[in-house]
Amino acid sequence: MNSVIFACVHNAGRSQMAAAFFNLLVEPSKARAVSAGTQPGTRVHPEVLAVMAEAGVDLSSAQPQLLTDELAQGARWLITMGCGDACPFVPGLKRGDWPLEDPKGKPLERVREIRDEVRTRVLELLTREGWAR
């Protein structure tokens, strides 16, 4: 099973959206995604919960978690979104960086744009890897 980690600093916005869209759109027998942060927050940002609910994705039970070396060891991909040098380096792990704006505190209109950009990037990754449904 291929594993993808989506990582940002607080694991309360971008990475949560990415993992949720990935797991919704992936062929489940081919891959799965988790999200994590280098300094995880206590909860997913309310504005992220709202715009994901609009897209039919319920993140109300999602909990931010710490990105550890152990978590990264089992992955095939690590997609970072702003954690930079704080993200672990694991030899052989494919890496990508998506320079997406942090949605925290942004107006819902802007958070929707970030959500849609995340979904587009996830679809591109799934298509490129041959993991889309």
Coordinates of C-alpha atoms in Angstrom, one line a residue:
M1 CA 0.0 0.0 0.0
N2 CA 1.3 3.4 -1.0
S3 CA 1.2 6.0 1.8
V4 CA 1.3 9.8 1.3
I5 CA 1.8 12.3 4.1
F6 CA 0.6 15.8 3.7
A7 CA 2.4 18.1 6.2
C8 CA 2.1 21.7 7.3
V9 CA 3.0 23.5 10.4
H10 CA -0.1 23.2 12.6
N11 CA -1.9 20.3 10.7
A12 CA -5.1 22.3 11.1
G13 CA -5.8 23.5 7.5
R14 CA -4.1 22.7 4.2
S15 CA -2.7 19.3 5.1
Q16 CA -6.1 18.2 6.6
M17 CA -7.8 19.3 3.4
A18 CA -5.3 17.5 1.2
A19 CA -5.5 14.2 3.1
A20 CA -9.3 14.3 3.1
F21 CA -9.5 14.9 -0.6
F22 CA -6.8 12.3 -1.4
N23 CA -8.6 9.6 0.6
L24 CA -12.0 10.6 -1.0
L25 CA -10.6 10.5 -4.6
V26 CA -8.0 7.7 -4.5
E27 CA -8.5 4.1 -5.5
P28 CA -8.5 2.6 -2.0
S29 CA -6.5 -0.5 -2.9
K30 CA -3.7 1.6 -4.3
A31 CA -2.9 4.3 -1.7
R32 CA -3.9 6.2 1.4
A33 CA -3.0 9.5 3.0
V34 CA -2.5 10.9 6.4
S35 CA -1.8 14.5 7.5
A36 CA 0.6 15.8 10.2
G37 CA 2.3 18.9 11.4
T38 CA 5.6 20.0 12.8
Q39 CA 3.9 22.0 15.5
P40 CA 0.3 20.6 15.6
G41 CA -2.5 22.7 16.7
T42 CA -5.3 21.6 19.1
R43 CA -8.0 21.4 16.4
V44 CA -8.7 22.0 12.7
H45 CA -9.4 25.6 12.0
P46 CA -13.2 26.4 12.0
E47 CA -13.1 28.1 8.6
V48 CA -11.5 24.9 7.2
L49 CA -14.3 22.8 8.7
A50 CA -16.9 25.1 7.2
V51 CA -15.6 25.1 3.6
M52 CA -14.8 21.4 3.6
A53 CA -18.4 20.7 4.8
E54 CA -19.6 22.8 1.9
A55 CA -17.7 20.4 -0.4
G56 CA -19.3 17.4 1.3
V57 CA -16.3 16.5 3.5
D58 CA -16.7 16.2 7.2
L59 CA -13.5 17.0 9.1
S60 CA -15.2 17.5 12.5
S61 CA -13.5 14.4 14.0
A62 CA -10.0 15.2 12.5
Q63 CA -7.3 15.7 15.0
P64 CA -3.9 17.4 14.3
Q65 CA -1.0 15.1 14.9
L66 CA 2.8 15.5 15.1
L67 CA 4.9 14.7 12.0
T68 CA 7.5 12.2 13.4
D69 CA 10.4 10.5 11.7
E70 CA 8.5 7.2 12.4
L71 CA 5.4 8.4 10.6
A72 CA 7.5 9.5 7.6
Q73 CA 9.5 6.2 7.4
G74 CA 6.5 4.3 6.2
A75 CA 5.5 6.7 3.5
R76 CA 6.2 6.8 -0.2
W77 CA 5.5 10.6 -0.6
L78 CA 5.8 13.6 1.7
I79 CA 4.0 16.7 0.4
T80 CA 4.9 19.8 2.5
M81 CA 2.9 23.0 2.7
G82 CA 5.0 25.5 4.6
C83 CA 6.9 23.5 7.1
G84 CA 10.2 23.8 5.3
D85 CA 13.3 22.6 7.0
A86 CA 11.3 21.4 10.1
C87 CA 10.0 18.5 8.0
P88 CA 12.0 15.3 8.3
F89 CA 14.3 14.1 5.6
V90 CA 13.9 10.4 4.8
P91 CA 16.1 8.9 2.1
G92 CA 14.2 7.4 -0.8
L93 CA 11.0 9.3 0.1
K94 CA 9.5 11.3 -2.8
R95 CA 9.0 14.9 -1.8
G96 CA 6.9 17.7 -3.1
D97 CA 6.2 21.2 -1.8
W98 CA 2.9 22.9 -2.4
P99 CA 3.3 26.6 -1.6
L100 CA -0.2 27.2 -0.5
E101 CA -1.4 30.1 1.7
D102 CA -2.4 29.2 5.3
P103 CA -6.2 29.5 5.6
K104 CA -6.2 30.3 9.3
G105 CA -8.2 33.5 9.9
K106 CA -8.9 34.2 6.3
P107 CA -12.4 35.1 4.9
L108 CA -14.4 32.1 3.8
E109 CA -14.2 33.2 0.2
R110 CA -10.4 33.0 0.3
V111 CA -10.5 29.7 2.2
R112 CA -12.7 28.3 -0.5
E113 CA -10.1 29.3 -3.1
I114 CA -7.4 27.5 -1.1
R115 CA -9.6 24.4 -0.7
D116 CA -10.1 24.3 -4.5
E117 CA -6.4 24.7 -5.2
V118 CA -5.7 21.8 -2.8
R119 CA -8.3 19.6 -4.5
T120 CA -6.8 20.4 -7.9
R121 CA -3.3 19.5 -6.7
V122 CA -4.5 16.3 -5.1
L123 CA -6.2 15.3 -8.4
E124 CA -3.0 16.0 -10.3
L125 CA -1.0 13.8 -7.9
L126 CA -3.5 11.0 -8.1
T127 CA -3.6 11.1 -11.9
R128 CA 0.2 11.3 -12.2
E129 CA 0.7 8.3 -9.9
G130 CA -2.1 6.2 -11.4
W131 CA -4.0 6.1 -8.1
A132 CA -7.2 7.9 -9.1
R133 CA -10.6 6.1 -8.9

